Short mmCIF file of C-alpha atoms in Angstrom, two decimals:
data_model
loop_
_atom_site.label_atom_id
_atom_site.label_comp_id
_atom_site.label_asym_id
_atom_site.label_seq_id
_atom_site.Cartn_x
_atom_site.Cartn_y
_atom_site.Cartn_z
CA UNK A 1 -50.95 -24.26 27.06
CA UNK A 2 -51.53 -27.82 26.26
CA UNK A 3 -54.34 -28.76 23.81
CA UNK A 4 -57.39 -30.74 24.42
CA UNK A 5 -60.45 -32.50 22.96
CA UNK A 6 -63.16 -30.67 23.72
CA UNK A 7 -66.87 -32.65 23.15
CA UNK A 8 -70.20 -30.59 22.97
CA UNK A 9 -73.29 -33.12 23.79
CA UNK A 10 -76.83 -31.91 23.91
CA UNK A 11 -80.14 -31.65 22.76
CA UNK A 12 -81.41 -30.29 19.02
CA UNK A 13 -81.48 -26.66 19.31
CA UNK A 14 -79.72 -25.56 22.72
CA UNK A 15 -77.41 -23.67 21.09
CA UNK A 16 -74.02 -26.01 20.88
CA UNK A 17 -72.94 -25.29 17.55
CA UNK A 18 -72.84 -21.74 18.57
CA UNK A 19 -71.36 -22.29 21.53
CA UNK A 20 -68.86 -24.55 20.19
CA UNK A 21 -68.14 -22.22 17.39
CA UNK A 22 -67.52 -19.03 19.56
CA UNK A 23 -64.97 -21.20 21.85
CA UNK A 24 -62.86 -22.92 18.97
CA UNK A 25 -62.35 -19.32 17.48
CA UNK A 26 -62.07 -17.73 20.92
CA UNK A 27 -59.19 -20.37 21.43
CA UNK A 28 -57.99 -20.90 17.65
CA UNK A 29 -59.38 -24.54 17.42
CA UNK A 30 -60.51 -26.33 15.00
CA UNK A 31 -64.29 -26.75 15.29
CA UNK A 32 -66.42 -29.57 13.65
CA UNK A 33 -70.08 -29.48 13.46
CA UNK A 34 -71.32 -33.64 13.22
CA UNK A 35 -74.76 -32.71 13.05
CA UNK A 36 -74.38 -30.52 10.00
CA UNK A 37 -72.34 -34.31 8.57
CA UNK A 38 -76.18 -36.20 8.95
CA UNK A 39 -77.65 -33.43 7.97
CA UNK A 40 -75.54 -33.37 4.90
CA UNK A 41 -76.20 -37.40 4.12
CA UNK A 42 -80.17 -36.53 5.16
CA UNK A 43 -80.09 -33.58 2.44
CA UNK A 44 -78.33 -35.85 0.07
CA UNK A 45 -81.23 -38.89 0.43
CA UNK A 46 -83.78 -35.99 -0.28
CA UNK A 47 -81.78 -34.87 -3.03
CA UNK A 48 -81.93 -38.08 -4.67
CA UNK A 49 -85.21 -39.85 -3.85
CA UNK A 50 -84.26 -41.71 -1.19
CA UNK A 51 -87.20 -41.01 0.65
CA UNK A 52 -90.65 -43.09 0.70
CA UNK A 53 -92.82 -40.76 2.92
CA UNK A 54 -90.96 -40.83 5.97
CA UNK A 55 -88.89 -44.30 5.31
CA UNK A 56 -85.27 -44.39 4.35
CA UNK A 57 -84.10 -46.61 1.73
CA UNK A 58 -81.53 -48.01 3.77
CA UNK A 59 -79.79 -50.61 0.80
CA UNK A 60 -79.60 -47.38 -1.32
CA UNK A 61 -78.11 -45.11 0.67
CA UNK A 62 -75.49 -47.93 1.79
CA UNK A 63 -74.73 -48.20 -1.72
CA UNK A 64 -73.96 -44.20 -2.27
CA UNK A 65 -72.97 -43.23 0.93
CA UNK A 66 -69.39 -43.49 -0.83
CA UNK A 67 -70.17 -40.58 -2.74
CA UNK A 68 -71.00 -38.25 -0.23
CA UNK A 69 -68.15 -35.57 0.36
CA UNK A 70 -68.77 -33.52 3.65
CA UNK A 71 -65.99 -30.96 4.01
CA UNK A 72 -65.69 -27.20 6.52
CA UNK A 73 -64.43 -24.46 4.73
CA UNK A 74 -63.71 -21.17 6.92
CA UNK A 75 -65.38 -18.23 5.95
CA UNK A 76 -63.49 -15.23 6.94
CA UNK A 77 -66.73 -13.28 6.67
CA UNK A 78 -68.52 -14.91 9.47
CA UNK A 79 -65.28 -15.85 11.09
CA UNK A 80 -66.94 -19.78 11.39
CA UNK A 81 -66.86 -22.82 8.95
CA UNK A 82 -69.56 -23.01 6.10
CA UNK A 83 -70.68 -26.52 5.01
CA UNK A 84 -69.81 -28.24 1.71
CA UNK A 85 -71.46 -31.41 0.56
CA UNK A 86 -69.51 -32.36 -2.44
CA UNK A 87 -68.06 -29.00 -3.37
CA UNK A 88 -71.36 -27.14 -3.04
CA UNK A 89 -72.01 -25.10 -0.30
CA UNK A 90 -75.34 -26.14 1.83
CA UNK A 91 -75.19 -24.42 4.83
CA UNK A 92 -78.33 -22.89 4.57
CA UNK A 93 -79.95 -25.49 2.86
CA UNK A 94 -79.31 -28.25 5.33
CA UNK A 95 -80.68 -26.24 8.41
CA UNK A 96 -84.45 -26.17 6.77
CA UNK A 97 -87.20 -27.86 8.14
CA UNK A 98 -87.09 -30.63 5.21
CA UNK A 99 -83.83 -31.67 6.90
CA UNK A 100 -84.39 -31.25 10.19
CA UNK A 101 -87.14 -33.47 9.85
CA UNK A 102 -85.78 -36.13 8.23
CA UNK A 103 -82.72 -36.12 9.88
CA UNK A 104 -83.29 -38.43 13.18
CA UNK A 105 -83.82 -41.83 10.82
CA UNK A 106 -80.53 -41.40 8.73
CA UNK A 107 -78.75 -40.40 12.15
CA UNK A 108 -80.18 -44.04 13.49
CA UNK A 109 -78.42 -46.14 11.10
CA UNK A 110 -75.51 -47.88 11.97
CA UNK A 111 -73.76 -47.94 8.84
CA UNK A 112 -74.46 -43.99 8.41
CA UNK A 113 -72.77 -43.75 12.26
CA UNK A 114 -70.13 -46.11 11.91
CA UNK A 115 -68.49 -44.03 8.56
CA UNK A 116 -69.49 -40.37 9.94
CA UNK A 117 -67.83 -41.29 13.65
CA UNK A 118 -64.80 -42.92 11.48
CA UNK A 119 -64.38 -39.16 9.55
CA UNK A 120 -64.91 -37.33 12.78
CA UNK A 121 -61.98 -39.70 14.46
CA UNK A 122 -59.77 -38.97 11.73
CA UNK A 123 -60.38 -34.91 12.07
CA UNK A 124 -59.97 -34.71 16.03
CA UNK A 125 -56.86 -37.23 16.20
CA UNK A 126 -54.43 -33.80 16.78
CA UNK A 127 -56.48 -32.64 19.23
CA UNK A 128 -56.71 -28.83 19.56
CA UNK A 129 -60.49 -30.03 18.11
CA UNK A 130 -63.67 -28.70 19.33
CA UNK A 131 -66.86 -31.09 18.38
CA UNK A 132 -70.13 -30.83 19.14
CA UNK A 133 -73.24 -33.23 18.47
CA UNK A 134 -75.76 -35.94 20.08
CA UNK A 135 -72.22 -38.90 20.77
CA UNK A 136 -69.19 -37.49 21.42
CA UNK A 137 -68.46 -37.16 24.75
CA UNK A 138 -69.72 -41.09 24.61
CA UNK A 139 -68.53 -42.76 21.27
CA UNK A 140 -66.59 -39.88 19.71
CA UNK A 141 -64.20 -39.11 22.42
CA UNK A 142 -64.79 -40.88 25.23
CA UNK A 143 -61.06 -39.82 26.47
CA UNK A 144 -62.00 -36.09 25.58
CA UNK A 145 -60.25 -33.78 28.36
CA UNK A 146 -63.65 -31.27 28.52
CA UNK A 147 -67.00 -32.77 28.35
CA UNK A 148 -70.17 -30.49 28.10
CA UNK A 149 -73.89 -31.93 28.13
CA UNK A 150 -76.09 -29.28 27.33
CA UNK A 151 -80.03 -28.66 27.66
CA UNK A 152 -82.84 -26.49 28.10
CA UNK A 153 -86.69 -26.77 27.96
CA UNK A 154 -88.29 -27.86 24.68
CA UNK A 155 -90.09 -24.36 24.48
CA UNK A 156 -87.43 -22.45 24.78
CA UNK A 157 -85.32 -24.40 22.41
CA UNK A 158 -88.36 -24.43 19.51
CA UNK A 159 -88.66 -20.46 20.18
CA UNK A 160 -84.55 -20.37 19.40
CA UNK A 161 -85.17 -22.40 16.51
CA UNK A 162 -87.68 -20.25 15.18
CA UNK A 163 -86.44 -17.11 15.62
CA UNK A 164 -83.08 -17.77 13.45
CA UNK A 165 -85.18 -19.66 10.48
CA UNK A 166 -87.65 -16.01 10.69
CA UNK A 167 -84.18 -14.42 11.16
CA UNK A 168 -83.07 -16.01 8.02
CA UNK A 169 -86.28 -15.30 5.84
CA UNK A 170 -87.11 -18.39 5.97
CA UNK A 171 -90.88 -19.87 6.34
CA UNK A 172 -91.46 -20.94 10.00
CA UNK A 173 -94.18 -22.30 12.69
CA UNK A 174 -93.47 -22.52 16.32
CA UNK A 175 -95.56 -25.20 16.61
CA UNK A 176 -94.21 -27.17 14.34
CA UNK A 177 -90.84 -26.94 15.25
CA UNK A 178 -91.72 -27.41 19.17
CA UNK A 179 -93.20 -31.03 17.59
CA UNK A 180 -90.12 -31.44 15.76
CA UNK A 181 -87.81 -30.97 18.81
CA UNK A 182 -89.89 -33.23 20.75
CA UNK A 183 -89.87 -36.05 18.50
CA UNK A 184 -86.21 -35.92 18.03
CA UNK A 185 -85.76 -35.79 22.08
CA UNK A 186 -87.67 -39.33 21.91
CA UNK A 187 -85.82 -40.72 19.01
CA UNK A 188 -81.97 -39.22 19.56
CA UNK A 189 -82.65 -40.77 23.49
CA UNK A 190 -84.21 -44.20 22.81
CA UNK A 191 -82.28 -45.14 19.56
CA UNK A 192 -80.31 -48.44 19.74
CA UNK A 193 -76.96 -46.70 18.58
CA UNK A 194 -74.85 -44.43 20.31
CA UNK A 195 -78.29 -43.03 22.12
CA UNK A 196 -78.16 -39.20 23.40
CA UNK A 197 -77.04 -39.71 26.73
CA UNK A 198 -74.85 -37.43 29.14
CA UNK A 199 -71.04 -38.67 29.49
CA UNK A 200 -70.57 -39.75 33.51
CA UNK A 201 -67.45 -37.25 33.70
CA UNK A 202 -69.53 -34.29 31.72
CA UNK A 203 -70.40 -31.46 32.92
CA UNK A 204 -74.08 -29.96 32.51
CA UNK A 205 -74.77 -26.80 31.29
CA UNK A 206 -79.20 -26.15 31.20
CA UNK A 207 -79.01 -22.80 29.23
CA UNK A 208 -82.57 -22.30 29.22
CA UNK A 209 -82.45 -18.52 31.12
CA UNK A 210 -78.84 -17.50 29.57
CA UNK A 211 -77.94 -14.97 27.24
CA UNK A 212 -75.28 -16.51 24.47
CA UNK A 213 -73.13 -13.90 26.62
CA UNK A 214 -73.33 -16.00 29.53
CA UNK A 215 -73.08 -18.91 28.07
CA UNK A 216 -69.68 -17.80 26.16
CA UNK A 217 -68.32 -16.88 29.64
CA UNK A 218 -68.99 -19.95 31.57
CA UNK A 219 -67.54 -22.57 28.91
CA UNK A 220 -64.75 -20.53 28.53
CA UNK A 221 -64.04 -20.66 32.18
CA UNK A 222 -64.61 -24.20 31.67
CA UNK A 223 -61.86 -23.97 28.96
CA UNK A 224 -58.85 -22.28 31.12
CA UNK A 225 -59.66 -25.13 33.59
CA UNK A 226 -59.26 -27.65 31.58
CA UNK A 227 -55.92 -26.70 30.18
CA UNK A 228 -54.00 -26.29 33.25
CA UNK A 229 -50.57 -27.40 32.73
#
């Protein structure tokens, strides 16, 4: 069976990194997460006062961004990769609310793009690579073999959301989050680089009234397809 690229695009919290993360171990490829990489550089700017309010120092962050480390490590417990920003591991810590909103203005910036796309480039060139995020089906891989765009409503995806942070023990409000997914809708679809957009050749997948079941079923149908020799 010959390998492919296979690029995940979609809205925040419709489910692609689990999606994508089921397939590549269904399939035994290599899966990267890119939104966990800007959430690792937003985590990183909190981390070291790179904040004003809600304003990025952008000449600062320019200046370090050499020194941020993003790296998967499998862990056979979960069977799925656990993320490392320089050596420590912040997989839980990059999926708060802190991050999440903060995350849309770092993911904006050109320079912040330009090195994460270069690293994600570098980890698909084999292929046999399963990617998901906001660019690439577009920017990423624009030659990628299988292209998925997924959605669903804004509800449903801020009910998701706060279901695994409760799930997690961690502090949660619905309506906060449902704000949070709406603002990043606006920002991830307007922005001036690599804007969230659906690939021409993609296909769409709205997930709002499937079961992670069904969902698991129909990409990996997708999947045989694609791989025809």
């Amino acid at each position: 069976m010959k390998k492919i690229t296979i690029a995940i695009d979609g809205h925040s919290s419709c489910g692609k990194s689990t999606m994508a993360k089921d397939l590549a171990r269904e399939v035994g490829y290599v899966y990267v997460d890119t939104g966990a990489m800007y959430r690792c550089v937003t985590l990183y700017a909190l981390q070291h006062g790179l904040f004003k309010g809600d304003e990025i120092d952008e000449q600062a962050l320019r200046q370090q961004l050499p020194q941020i480390h993003i790296s998967f490590l499998f862990n056979p417990k979960t069977g799925r990769p656990d993320t490392y920003l320089n050596g420590e591991l912040v997989e839980q810590a990059i999926r708060t609310m802190e991050v999440s909103s903060h995350v849309s203005p770092v993911a904006t910036l050109g320079f912040v793009r330009e090195a994460m796309v270069a690293q994600q480039q570098q980890m698909g060139k084999d292929k046999g690579v399963v990617m998901d995020g906001r660019d690439i089906g577009t920017v990423v891989f624009p030659d990628a073999e299988l292209k998925i765009f997924v959605t669903a409503s804004a509800e449903v995806r801020a009910q998701r959301r706060y279901d695994e942070l409760k799930g997690k023990g961690m502090e949660a409000d619905y309506q906060d989050i449902l704000k949070n997914v709406q603002e990043r809708d606006y920002i991830d679809s307007h922005r001036e680089i690599s804007p969230l957009r659906k690939a021409d050749d993609a296909l769409l997948l709205d997930n709002s009234k499937m079961t992670i079941a069904q969902q698991k079923q129909w990409l990996l149908e997708r999947f045989k397809e694609a791989t025809k020799e």
